[in-house]
Coordinates of C-alpha atoms and ligand atoms in Angstrom, one line a residue:
M1 CA 0.1 0.1 0.2
E2 CA 1.0 3.9 -0.6
L3 CA 2.8 4.9 2.6
T4 CA 1.8 8.1 1.9
R5 CA -1.4 7.3 3.3
T6 CA 0.2 6.4 7.0
A7 CA 1.7 9.9 7.0
D8 CA -1.7 11.6 6.9
L9 CA -3.6 9.4 9.4
W10 CA -0.6 9.3 11.5
W11 CA -2.4 7.8 14.5
K12 CA -3.5 4.5 12.9
N13 CA -0.3 2.9 12.9
A14 CA 1.6 5.0 15.4
V15 CA 3.6 3.7 18.6
V16 CA 2.3 5.2 21.8
Y17 CA 4.5 5.1 24.5
C18 CA 3.3 6.2 27.8
L19 CA 5.0 7.7 31.0
D20 CA 5.0 9.7 34.2
V21 CA 7.4 12.5 34.1
E22 CA 7.5 12.2 37.9
T23 CA 9.1 8.3 37.6
Y24 CA 10.9 8.8 34.4
S25 CA 14.3 10.4 35.3
D26 CA 15.3 12.6 37.7
S27 CA 17.8 15.8 36.5
D28 CA 18.2 17.4 40.0
G29 CA 18.6 14.9 42.3
D30 CA 15.9 16.0 44.4
G31 CA 14.1 12.7 43.9
H32 CA 11.5 13.2 41.6
G33 CA 11.6 12.8 37.9
D34 CA 11.5 15.9 35.9
F35 CA 10.8 17.3 31.9
R36 CA 14.8 17.9 31.8
G37 CA 15.5 14.5 33.0
L38 CA 12.9 12.9 30.4
T39 CA 14.3 14.9 27.7
Q40 CA 18.0 13.7 28.4
H41 CA 16.5 10.4 27.8
I42 CA 14.7 11.2 24.2
D43 CA 17.1 8.8 22.3
H44 CA 15.7 6.0 24.2
L45 CA 12.2 6.6 22.9
A46 CA 13.6 7.3 19.5
T47 CA 15.5 4.3 19.3
L48 CA 13.0 2.3 20.4
G49 CA 10.5 3.4 17.6
V50 CA 7.8 5.5 19.5
T51 CA 6.0 7.9 17.4
C52 CA 3.8 9.4 20.0
V53 CA 4.9 10.2 23.7
W54 CA 1.5 10.1 26.2
L55 CA 2.7 12.1 29.1
M56 CA 0.4 11.4 32.4
P57 CA -0.9 14.5 34.4
F58 CA 2.3 16.9 35.1
F59 CA -0.1 19.5 36.6
P60 CA 0.0 20.8 40.0
S61 CA -1.7 18.5 42.2
P62 CA -1.6 17.7 45.8
D63 CA -0.9 14.1 44.3
R64 CA -3.3 12.0 46.3
D65 CA -4.7 10.2 42.7
D66 CA -0.9 10.3 41.3
G67 CA -1.4 13.9 39.7
Y68 CA -5.1 12.9 38.5
D69 CA -6.2 15.1 41.0
I70 CA -5.0 18.5 39.2
T71 CA -5.0 22.0 41.1
D72 CA -4.3 24.0 38.0
F73 CA -5.0 23.0 34.4
Y74 CA -2.6 25.6 32.9
G75 CA 0.5 24.9 35.2
V76 CA 3.7 22.4 35.4
D77 CA 3.7 21.0 38.7
P78 CA 7.2 22.8 40.2
R79 CA 8.7 19.4 41.3
L80 CA 8.6 18.6 37.5
G81 CA 9.8 21.5 35.6
S82 CA 8.4 24.9 34.1
H83 CA 6.7 25.5 31.1
G84 CA 10.3 26.3 29.4
D85 CA 11.2 22.8 30.2
F86 CA 8.2 21.4 28.8
V87 CA 8.4 23.0 25.6
D88 CA 12.1 22.0 25.4
F89 CA 10.7 18.6 25.7
V90 CA 8.3 18.9 23.4
R91 CA 10.3 20.6 20.5
T92 CA 12.9 17.9 21.1
A93 CA 10.4 14.7 20.8
R94 CA 9.6 16.6 17.4
D95 CA 13.1 16.8 16.1
R96 CA 12.9 13.5 16.8
G97 CA 10.1 12.8 15.2
M98 CA 7.5 12.0 17.8
R99 CA 4.5 14.1 18.8
V100 CA 3.5 14.3 22.2
I101 CA 0.0 13.9 23.7
A102 CA -1.1 14.5 27.5
D103 CA -3.7 13.6 29.5
L104 CA -6.8 15.9 29.5
V105 CA -8.6 14.6 33.2
V106 CA -11.8 17.2 33.1
N107 CA -14.2 15.1 34.8
H108 CA -13.1 16.5 38.1
T109 CA -10.5 18.7 39.9
S110 CA -9.0 18.3 43.0
D111 CA -10.9 19.6 46.3
K112 CA -8.1 21.9 46.7
H113 CA -8.3 23.5 43.3
P114 CA -9.3 27.4 43.4
W115 CA -12.4 26.9 41.6
F116 CA -13.8 24.5 44.0
R117 CA -12.4 26.4 46.9
S118 CA -14.5 29.4 45.9
A119 CA -17.4 27.1 44.7
R120 CA -18.0 25.8 47.8
S121 CA -17.6 29.1 50.1
S122 CA -20.6 30.5 48.9
P123 CA -23.7 29.9 46.8
D124 CA -23.0 33.2 45.2
S125 CA -19.5 32.1 44.4
P126 CA -19.3 32.4 40.1
Y127 CA -17.6 29.0 40.6
R128 CA -20.8 27.5 42.6
D129 CA -22.4 25.8 39.5
W130 CA -19.0 24.5 38.0
Y131 CA -19.4 21.6 40.0
V132 CA -22.7 19.6 41.0
W133 CA -24.5 20.1 44.1
R134 CA -27.6 18.6 45.9
D135 CA -29.3 19.1 49.0
E136 CA -29.4 15.4 49.6
P137 CA -28.1 12.4 47.7
P138 CA -29.8 10.1 45.3
A139 CA -31.3 7.2 46.9
D140 CA -29.0 5.0 44.4
A141 CA -25.9 7.2 46.0
E142 CA -23.7 4.4 46.4
K143 CA -24.4 3.0 42.8
G144 CA -21.0 3.0 40.6
V145 CA -18.3 3.7 43.0
V146 CA -15.2 2.9 41.2
F147 CA -12.8 2.6 44.2
P148 CA -14.8 0.5 46.7
D149 CA -11.7 0.5 48.7
Q150 CA -11.7 3.9 49.8
E151 CA -15.4 5.2 48.8
T152 CA -18.7 4.3 49.5
S153 CA -20.9 6.7 48.0
L154 CA -20.8 9.3 44.7
W155 CA -22.0 12.3 46.9
Q156 CA -20.3 13.6 49.7
Y157 CA -21.4 16.5 52.1
D158 CA -19.9 19.5 52.4
E159 CA -19.9 21.5 55.5
E160 CA -18.7 24.7 54.2
A161 CA -21.2 24.5 51.3
G162 CA -24.0 22.7 53.3
Q163 CA -24.7 20.6 49.9
Y164 CA -23.5 17.4 49.0
Y165 CA -21.4 17.2 45.9
L166 CA -20.9 14.8 43.1
H167 CA -17.5 12.6 43.1
Q168 CA -17.6 10.0 40.7
F169 CA -14.0 9.0 42.0
Y170 CA -12.5 9.4 45.3
K171 CA -14.0 12.5 47.5
H172 CA -11.1 14.7 46.9
Q173 CA -12.0 14.6 43.3
P174 CA -15.3 16.9 42.8
D175 CA -16.9 16.6 39.2
L176 CA -17.0 19.6 37.2
N177 CA -20.4 20.4 35.6
V178 CA -20.2 20.0 32.2
A179 CA -23.8 21.3 31.6
N180 CA -22.7 24.4 32.5
P181 CA -21.4 26.0 29.3
A182 CA -18.7 28.0 31.0
V183 CA -17.0 24.7 32.3
R184 CA -17.1 23.4 28.9
E185 CA -15.6 26.7 27.2
E186 CA -12.8 26.7 29.7
I187 CA -12.1 23.0 28.9
A188 CA -11.5 23.9 25.2
R189 CA -9.6 26.7 26.8
V190 CA -7.3 24.4 28.4
M191 CA -6.9 22.2 25.1
G192 CA -6.6 25.0 23.2
F193 CA -3.5 26.5 25.6
W194 CA -1.5 23.3 25.6
M195 CA -1.9 22.8 21.5
E196 CA -0.4 26.3 21.3
L197 CA 2.6 24.7 23.2
G198 CA 2.9 21.9 21.0
L199 CA 0.8 18.8 22.1
S200 CA -1.0 16.7 19.3
G201 CA -3.9 15.9 21.2
F202 CA -4.8 14.5 24.2
R203 CA -5.4 11.0 26.4
V204 CA -9.0 11.5 27.6
D205 CA -9.7 10.3 31.1
A206 CA -12.7 8.6 32.1
V207 CA -14.6 9.7 29.3
P208 CA -18.1 8.2 29.8
F209 CA -18.1 9.7 33.5
L210 CA -16.9 12.8 31.9
L211 CA -20.2 12.7 29.6
E212 CA -22.5 11.5 32.4
T213 CA -25.0 13.8 33.3
Q214 CA -27.6 11.3 34.8
G215 CA -29.0 12.3 38.2
K216 CA -27.5 15.7 38.0
D217 CA -29.9 18.6 37.9
A218 CA -28.6 20.3 35.0
R219 CA -28.2 17.7 31.8
L220 CA -26.6 17.9 28.6
P221 CA -29.1 17.2 25.5
D222 CA -27.0 14.9 24.0
P223 CA -23.4 14.4 25.8
H224 CA -22.1 13.0 22.2
D225 CA -22.6 16.5 20.6
Y226 CA -20.6 17.8 23.3
L227 CA -18.0 15.3 22.6
A228 CA -18.3 16.0 18.6
D229 CA -17.7 19.6 19.4
L230 CA -14.6 19.1 21.6
R231 CA -13.4 16.8 18.8
A232 CA -14.3 19.9 16.0
F233 CA -12.5 22.2 18.4
L234 CA -9.4 20.3 18.3
T235 CA -9.2 19.9 14.8
R236 CA -10.0 23.4 14.1
R237 CA -7.1 24.5 16.0
Q238 CA -5.1 21.5 14.8
G239 CA -6.0 19.4 11.9
D240 CA -4.3 16.3 13.1
A241 CA -4.8 16.4 16.5
V242 CA -6.1 13.3 18.0
L243 CA -8.3 12.7 21.1
L244 CA -7.5 8.8 22.8
G245 CA -9.9 8.0 24.9
E246 CA -10.7 5.8 28.0
V247 CA -14.0 4.1 27.4
N248 CA -14.2 0.4 29.0
L249 CA -17.6 -0.5 28.1
P250 CA -18.5 -3.4 26.0
Y251 CA -17.9 -3.3 22.2
P252 CA -21.1 -1.3 21.3
D253 CA -21.5 0.8 23.8
T254 CA -17.7 2.1 23.0
M255 CA -18.5 2.0 19.7
R256 CA -21.0 5.4 20.1
F257 CA -17.7 7.0 21.4
F258 CA -16.4 7.3 18.2
G259 CA -19.2 8.9 17.0
A260 CA -20.9 9.1 13.2
G261 CA -19.8 11.8 11.3
D262 CA -21.2 9.8 7.9
G263 CA -19.0 7.3 8.7
V264 CA -15.7 9.3 9.3
G265 CA -16.0 9.1 13.0
D266 CA -16.5 12.8 14.7
E267 CA -16.0 12.3 18.4
L268 CA -13.0 10.2 20.1
T269 CA -10.2 9.5 17.0
M270 CA -9.1 6.5 19.2
C271 CA -10.6 4.0 21.7
F272 CA -8.7 1.8 24.0
D273 CA -9.7 -1.9 23.4
F274 CA -10.5 -2.9 27.0
I275 CA -12.4 -5.8 25.9
G276 CA -9.7 -7.2 23.6
M277 CA -6.9 -6.6 26.1
Q278 CA -9.1 -9.0 28.8
R279 CA -9.8 -11.5 26.4
T280 CA -5.9 -11.9 25.9
Y281 CA -5.4 -12.5 29.4
L282 CA -7.9 -14.9 29.1
S283 CA -6.6 -16.8 26.3
L284 CA -3.2 -16.4 28.1
A285 CA -4.0 -18.1 31.4
R286 CA -6.2 -20.8 29.5
Q287 CA -3.4 -21.4 26.5
D288 CA -6.0 -21.4 24.3
A289 CA -6.6 -18.7 21.9
G290 CA -10.5 -18.7 21.6
P291 CA -11.6 -16.0 23.7
L292 CA -9.0 -13.3 21.9
A293 CA -10.2 -15.1 18.6
E294 CA -13.9 -14.3 19.9
A295 CA -13.1 -10.8 20.7
L296 CA -11.7 -9.9 17.2
R297 CA -14.4 -10.9 15.5
E298 CA -17.0 -9.4 17.5
R299 CA -15.2 -6.1 17.4
P300 CA -17.0 -3.7 15.3
A301 CA -14.8 -1.9 12.7
P302 CA -14.1 2.0 14.0
P303 CA -15.2 4.6 11.5
R304 CA -13.3 5.3 8.3
D305 CA -10.5 7.6 10.1
A306 CA -10.8 6.2 13.6
H307 CA -8.8 3.5 15.4
W308 CA -8.5 1.0 18.2
A309 CA -5.5 1.3 20.6
T310 CA -4.4 -1.8 21.9
F311 CA -2.5 -2.4 25.2
L312 CA -1.3 -5.3 27.3
R313 CA -0.8 -2.8 30.5
N314 CA -1.7 0.3 31.6
H315 CA -1.2 2.5 34.5
D316 CA -4.0 1.4 36.7
E317 CA -5.2 -1.7 37.5
L318 CA -5.0 -4.4 35.1
T319 CA -9.0 -4.7 34.9
L320 CA -10.7 -7.8 34.2
D321 CA -14.1 -6.1 34.9
K322 CA -15.3 -7.2 31.9
L323 CA -15.0 -11.3 32.4
T324 CA -17.5 -13.4 34.0
D325 CA -16.8 -14.1 37.8
A326 CA -15.7 -17.4 36.4
E327 CA -13.1 -16.2 34.0
R328 CA -11.8 -13.6 36.3
Q329 CA -10.8 -16.2 38.4
E330 CA -9.3 -18.6 36.0
V331 CA -6.9 -15.1 35.3
F332 CA -6.6 -14.2 39.0
D333 CA -5.6 -17.8 39.3
A334 CA -2.9 -18.2 36.7
F335 CA -1.8 -14.7 37.2
G336 CA -2.2 -13.3 40.6
P337 CA -3.6 -15.6 43.0
D338 CA -2.8 -13.9 46.0
K339 CA -4.9 -11.2 47.6
D340 CA -2.4 -9.0 47.3
M341 CA -1.4 -9.2 44.1
Q342 CA -5.8 -8.2 43.3
L343 CA -6.8 -4.7 43.4
Y344 CA -10.8 -3.7 43.7
G345 CA -12.0 -7.2 43.4
R346 CA -11.5 -6.7 39.8
G347 CA -7.8 -6.3 38.4
L348 CA -4.2 -7.1 39.1
R349 CA -1.5 -4.9 40.5
R350 CA 1.1 -6.9 38.6
R351 CA 3.1 -6.5 35.2
L352 CA 3.4 -8.9 32.3
P353 CA 6.9 -10.6 33.0
T354 CA 6.0 -11.6 36.6
M355 CA 2.5 -13.0 35.2
L356 CA 4.0 -15.2 32.9
G357 CA 6.7 -16.1 35.7
G358 CA 9.4 -14.6 33.8
A359 CA 9.2 -17.2 30.3
A360 CA 11.3 -15.3 28.1
A361 CA 9.6 -16.8 24.8
R362 CA 6.1 -16.5 26.3
I363 CA 6.7 -12.7 27.3
R364 CA 7.9 -12.1 23.6
M365 CA 5.0 -13.7 22.0
A366 CA 2.5 -11.6 23.7
Y367 CA 4.2 -8.2 22.7
S368 CA 4.3 -10.1 19.2
L369 CA 0.8 -10.4 19.8
L370 CA 0.1 -6.4 20.6
F371 CA 2.3 -5.4 17.6
S372 CA 0.7 -7.9 15.1
L373 CA -3.0 -7.4 16.3
P374 CA -5.1 -4.5 14.3
G375 CA -4.8 -1.8 16.4
T376 CA -2.4 1.2 17.7
P377 CA -0.1 -0.4 20.1
V378 CA 0.3 1.4 23.4
L379 CA 3.4 0.8 25.6
F380 CA 3.6 1.5 29.5
Y381 CA 7.3 2.6 30.1
G382 CA 9.1 -0.1 31.5
E383 CA 7.4 -2.9 29.6
E384 CA 10.0 -2.8 26.7
I385 CA 12.8 -3.8 29.3
G386 CA 10.6 -6.3 31.3
M387 CA 10.0 -4.2 34.4
A388 CA 7.9 -6.0 36.9
E389 CA 5.7 -4.6 39.8
D390 CA 6.6 -3.9 43.5
L391 CA 3.9 -4.7 45.8
R392 CA 5.3 -3.1 48.8
A393 CA 4.1 0.2 46.7
E394 CA 0.0 0.8 47.5
G395 CA -2.5 0.1 45.1
R396 CA -2.0 0.9 42.0
L397 CA 1.3 2.6 42.5
A398 CA 2.8 -1.4 42.2
V399 CA 3.2 -0.5 38.6
R400 CA 4.3 3.0 38.8
T401 CA 7.7 2.4 40.3
P402 CA 10.8 4.5 38.9
M403 CA 12.2 3.2 35.4
Q404 CA 15.3 1.5 35.7
W405 CA 18.3 2.5 33.5
T406 CA 21.0 1.3 34.7
P407 CA 22.3 -1.3 37.6
G408 CA 23.5 1.5 39.9
R409 CA 21.9 3.2 42.8
N410 CA 18.3 3.7 42.5
G411 CA 18.1 2.3 38.8
G412 CA 20.2 5.4 37.4
F413 CA 16.6 7.7 38.3
S414 CA 17.7 9.8 40.5
T415 CA 21.0 10.1 42.5
A416 CA 18.6 11.3 45.5
D417 CA 18.0 9.1 48.9
P418 CA 16.0 6.4 48.4
D419 CA 13.5 7.7 51.1
D420 CA 13.3 10.7 48.4
L421 CA 11.8 8.9 45.5
P422 CA 7.9 8.8 44.8
G423 CA 7.9 5.2 45.4
P424 CA 10.3 2.3 45.7
V425 CA 12.7 1.0 43.2
V426 CA 11.7 -2.9 42.6
D427 CA 14.2 -5.0 44.2
G428 CA 15.0 -8.8 43.8
E429 CA 15.5 -10.6 40.6
Y430 CA 13.4 -7.8 38.6
G431 CA 15.6 -4.9 40.4
P432 CA 17.9 -2.8 38.2
E433 CA 20.9 -4.9 38.6
H434 CA 18.7 -7.7 36.8
V435 CA 16.5 -5.5 34.6
N436 CA 17.9 -2.1 32.8
V437 CA 18.1 -0.2 29.6
S438 CA 22.0 -0.1 29.7
A439 CA 22.5 -3.4 29.5
Q440 CA 19.7 -4.3 27.3
R441 CA 20.6 -1.9 24.7
R442 CA 24.1 -3.8 24.1
D443 CA 22.5 -7.3 24.0
P444 CA 21.1 -8.0 20.6
D445 CA 19.2 -11.2 22.7
S446 CA 17.2 -8.9 25.3
L447 CA 13.8 -8.1 25.6
L448 CA 14.5 -4.1 24.4
S449 CA 15.9 -5.7 21.3
W450 CA 13.2 -7.7 20.4
I451 CA 10.8 -5.1 21.4
R452 CA 12.5 -2.7 18.8
M453 CA 12.6 -5.2 16.0
L454 CA 8.5 -5.5 16.7
V455 CA 8.4 -2.2 16.6
E456 CA 10.3 -1.6 13.4
R457 CA 8.6 -4.4 11.7
Y458 CA 5.1 -3.2 12.6
R459 CA 6.2 0.1 11.1
E460 CA 6.9 -1.8 8.0
C461 CA 3.6 -3.4 7.9
P462 CA 0.9 -0.7 7.6
E463 CA -1.3 -3.6 6.3
L464 CA -1.6 -4.5 9.8
A465 CA -3.1 -1.4 10.7
W466 CA -4.7 -0.7 7.5
G467 CA -5.7 -3.9 6.3
E468 CA -9.1 -5.8 6.3
Y469 CA -8.2 -8.5 8.9
R470 CA -9.5 -12.1 9.2
V471 CA -9.0 -14.3 11.9
L472 CA -8.0 -18.0 10.4
K473 CA -9.5 -21.0 11.6
T474 CA -6.2 -23.4 12.1
G475 CA -7.6 -26.3 13.9
E476 CA -5.5 -26.0 16.8
A477 CA -7.2 -24.4 19.8
S478 CA -4.1 -22.6 21.2
V479 CA -3.0 -20.6 17.7
L480 CA -4.3 -17.1 16.9
A481 CA -3.6 -16.8 13.2
H482 CA -4.8 -13.8 11.2
R483 CA -4.4 -12.0 8.0
C484 CA -4.5 -8.3 6.8
D485 CA -5.1 -7.4 3.1
I486 CA -4.8 -4.3 1.5
D487 CA -4.2 -3.1 -2.0
G488 CA -3.3 -6.3 -2.8
G489 CA -0.7 -7.0 -0.1
T490 CA -0.8 -9.7 2.6
V491 CA 0.4 -9.8 5.9
V492 CA -0.1 -13.1 8.3
A493 CA 0.8 -13.4 12.0
V494 CA 0.5 -16.7 13.7
H495 CA 1.1 -17.1 17.5
N496 CA 1.0 -20.1 20.1
L497 CA -0.4 -19.4 23.3
A498 CA 0.8 -23.0 24.7
D499 CA 3.8 -24.4 26.2
A500 CA 3.9 -27.0 23.3
A501 CA 5.2 -26.8 19.7
V502 CA 2.5 -27.5 17.1
D503 CA 2.0 -27.6 13.5
V504 CA -0.5 -25.9 11.8
V505 CA -2.1 -25.6 8.3
L506 CA -3.0 -22.0 6.8
N507 CA -6.0 -21.6 4.1
L508 CA -5.1 -18.6 2.5
D509 CA -7.8 -17.8 0.0
G510 CA -6.7 -15.9 -2.7
L511 CA -3.1 -16.9 -2.4
D512 CA -1.6 -19.8 -4.0
D513 CA 1.9 -21.4 -5.6
S514 CA 2.9 -18.0 -7.6
C515 CA 3.7 -16.8 -4.0
V516 CA 5.6 -17.6 -1.0
L517 CA 5.1 -16.6 2.6
T518 CA 8.2 -14.6 4.0
D519 CA 9.4 -14.9 7.2
L520 CA 9.6 -11.0 8.8
L521 CA 10.8 -11.8 12.3
V522 CA 13.5 -14.2 11.1
D523 CA 14.9 -15.5 7.5
G524 CA 13.2 -18.0 6.1
H525 CA 10.1 -18.3 3.7
T526 CA 7.1 -21.4 3.7
P527 CA 5.9 -22.3 0.2
V528 CA 1.8 -21.7 -0.6
S529 CA 0.4 -24.6 -2.3
A530 CA -1.8 -24.3 -5.5
D531 CA -4.9 -24.2 -3.6
G532 CA -3.7 -21.8 -1.1
Q533 CA -2.4 -23.7 1.9
A534 CA 0.6 -23.5 4.1
H535 CA 2.3 -25.3 6.5
V536 CA 3.6 -23.5 9.4
E537 CA 5.6 -24.5 12.4
L538 CA 5.5 -23.1 15.7
P539 CA 7.4 -24.0 19.0
S540 CA 6.4 -23.5 22.3
Y541 CA 5.3 -19.9 23.0
G542 CA 6.4 -19.6 19.1
C543 CA 5.1 -16.4 16.8
R544 CA 5.9 -15.7 12.9
W545 CA 4.9 -13.0 10.7
F546 CA 4.7 -13.3 7.1
R547 CA 4.1 -11.4 3.9
S548 CA 3.2 -13.0 1.0
T549 CA 6.0 -12.3 -1.6
R550 CA 6.5 -13.4 -5.2
P551 CA 9.4 -16.5 -4.6
E552 CA 12.0 -14.4 -7.0
D553 CA 11.7 -11.7 -3.9
A554 CA 11.9 -14.3 -1.1
E555 CA 15.2 -14.6 -0.3
A556 CA 16.0 -10.9 -0.2
G557 CA 13.0 -10.6 2.4
R558 CA 11.1 -8.0 0.7
Ligands
LIG1 C1 -8.9 7.0 34.8 C2 -7.3 6.8 35.6 C3 -7.0 6.7 36.9 C4 -7.6 8.1 37.8 C5 -8.9 8.3 37.0 C6 -9.8 9.6 38.0 O1 -9.4 6.1 35.3 O2 -6.9 6.3 34.5 O3 -5.6 6.3 36.9 O4 -7.3 7.3 39.2 O5 -9.3 8.3 35.7 O6 -8.9 10.5 37.4

């Protein structure tokens, strides 16, 4: 296919990398990561092949929800740097061909935000109506509590205000009232501000919660019109900017968040595929490709210009809330049997390598899946070197430990006293002495080298992102085989989720013995028979990617 198309709708085959400035690299030895430290590591991201960096919240914050509780949407937390440092980072990233997006957390503010302080102080405050108040909580006030370990209700009585306010997350995060036009205008102003400073869009936090105006006195006539308005504003300001939305709902409900726009999509540019992620873990746990294959068959095609975003790990609990109780228990049993590894009764606070028992081939296969499945892959920092969690850290912080750069003190993250760091550096067999960037970048057999190679191949195979995909029947329960076709080009990927070697026969409609399947991850090729069959051998946890090629081009691996 024509590569020019990939430069236009750039997000469709982007490589997104999520990081928290606070835990990435500390340049001044105060224990907090900062923009200057991050910028010094720009070439780690560039050589990995990242095309878009997603910054977790870096705004001033009392840090009671790791920065998702904001006191100034226009500021940079002084611990992390200044606006100047931010712009330097964005500019240096651009020089390396990377775009930058950031979290847009506007469902709520911190209760320390000046708007909320003013709002609670008097019913006459100009900010009173920026939040959602009631004299009495509704009868179902406890329904939908997100953090059941901390909260029992969505409504909190405020002594100063003499009323209850809505908070769909923690009680220190009062919900903004998006039914108020002044709030909507301010949200647009915030977006416009950061785009002027160089951002290429936003990861929109908690989108269904943001649009949820049920049970509030003031309602948006149609919340999706509002989302479409935000998108229109964004693209008026910057045509190729994106909204990557956090929507964890069943597929048919998530589809609504892409919007219609005559089939082009006019709301979120990308939605995370939470369902596919959860079924991937069920498939890994069962060593059976079935649940994932089913998700891929069920997953609706997004509107023309929109795309799914795929991931194996994010910064939150690894939620398994969309599995049945029995399925979730299977994943818990396989990957996080101890209560301390589980969170909120629905998720795991572990990273992939420990869940897979450190089995190198299995971990590599899982990332091969991530990069070959249709959707834009999103990596969470540290995945590229196989970092583990630290269960000593509280709750979700277990997976947000400092980045491990070197085998040295604090993993090269900071020269500060370990007690001054935002969280513990992982210790034990996944600690920096064993898992770090500097050793892996020199080792062609490291996980980092493997992931770099996957990124390179993925970028060379836009068919994966743009093509029509089909899950192929192989007759082997443990094998997921899929093909992506566009403009006469075909890419096929085959993954063995089981711990036993297996041979499969692929039936490739439309292909015949005028072509061969050229391996893309190793040297080699596989013949295709006159009736489109190919015999493929896979070792335990093996994975292979192929492109259909004319036999005379096969050796050159074109
Ligand atoms: C989103 C974020 C999560 C945060 C919550 C409240 O779910 O991913 O980290 O705690 O919103 O802002």
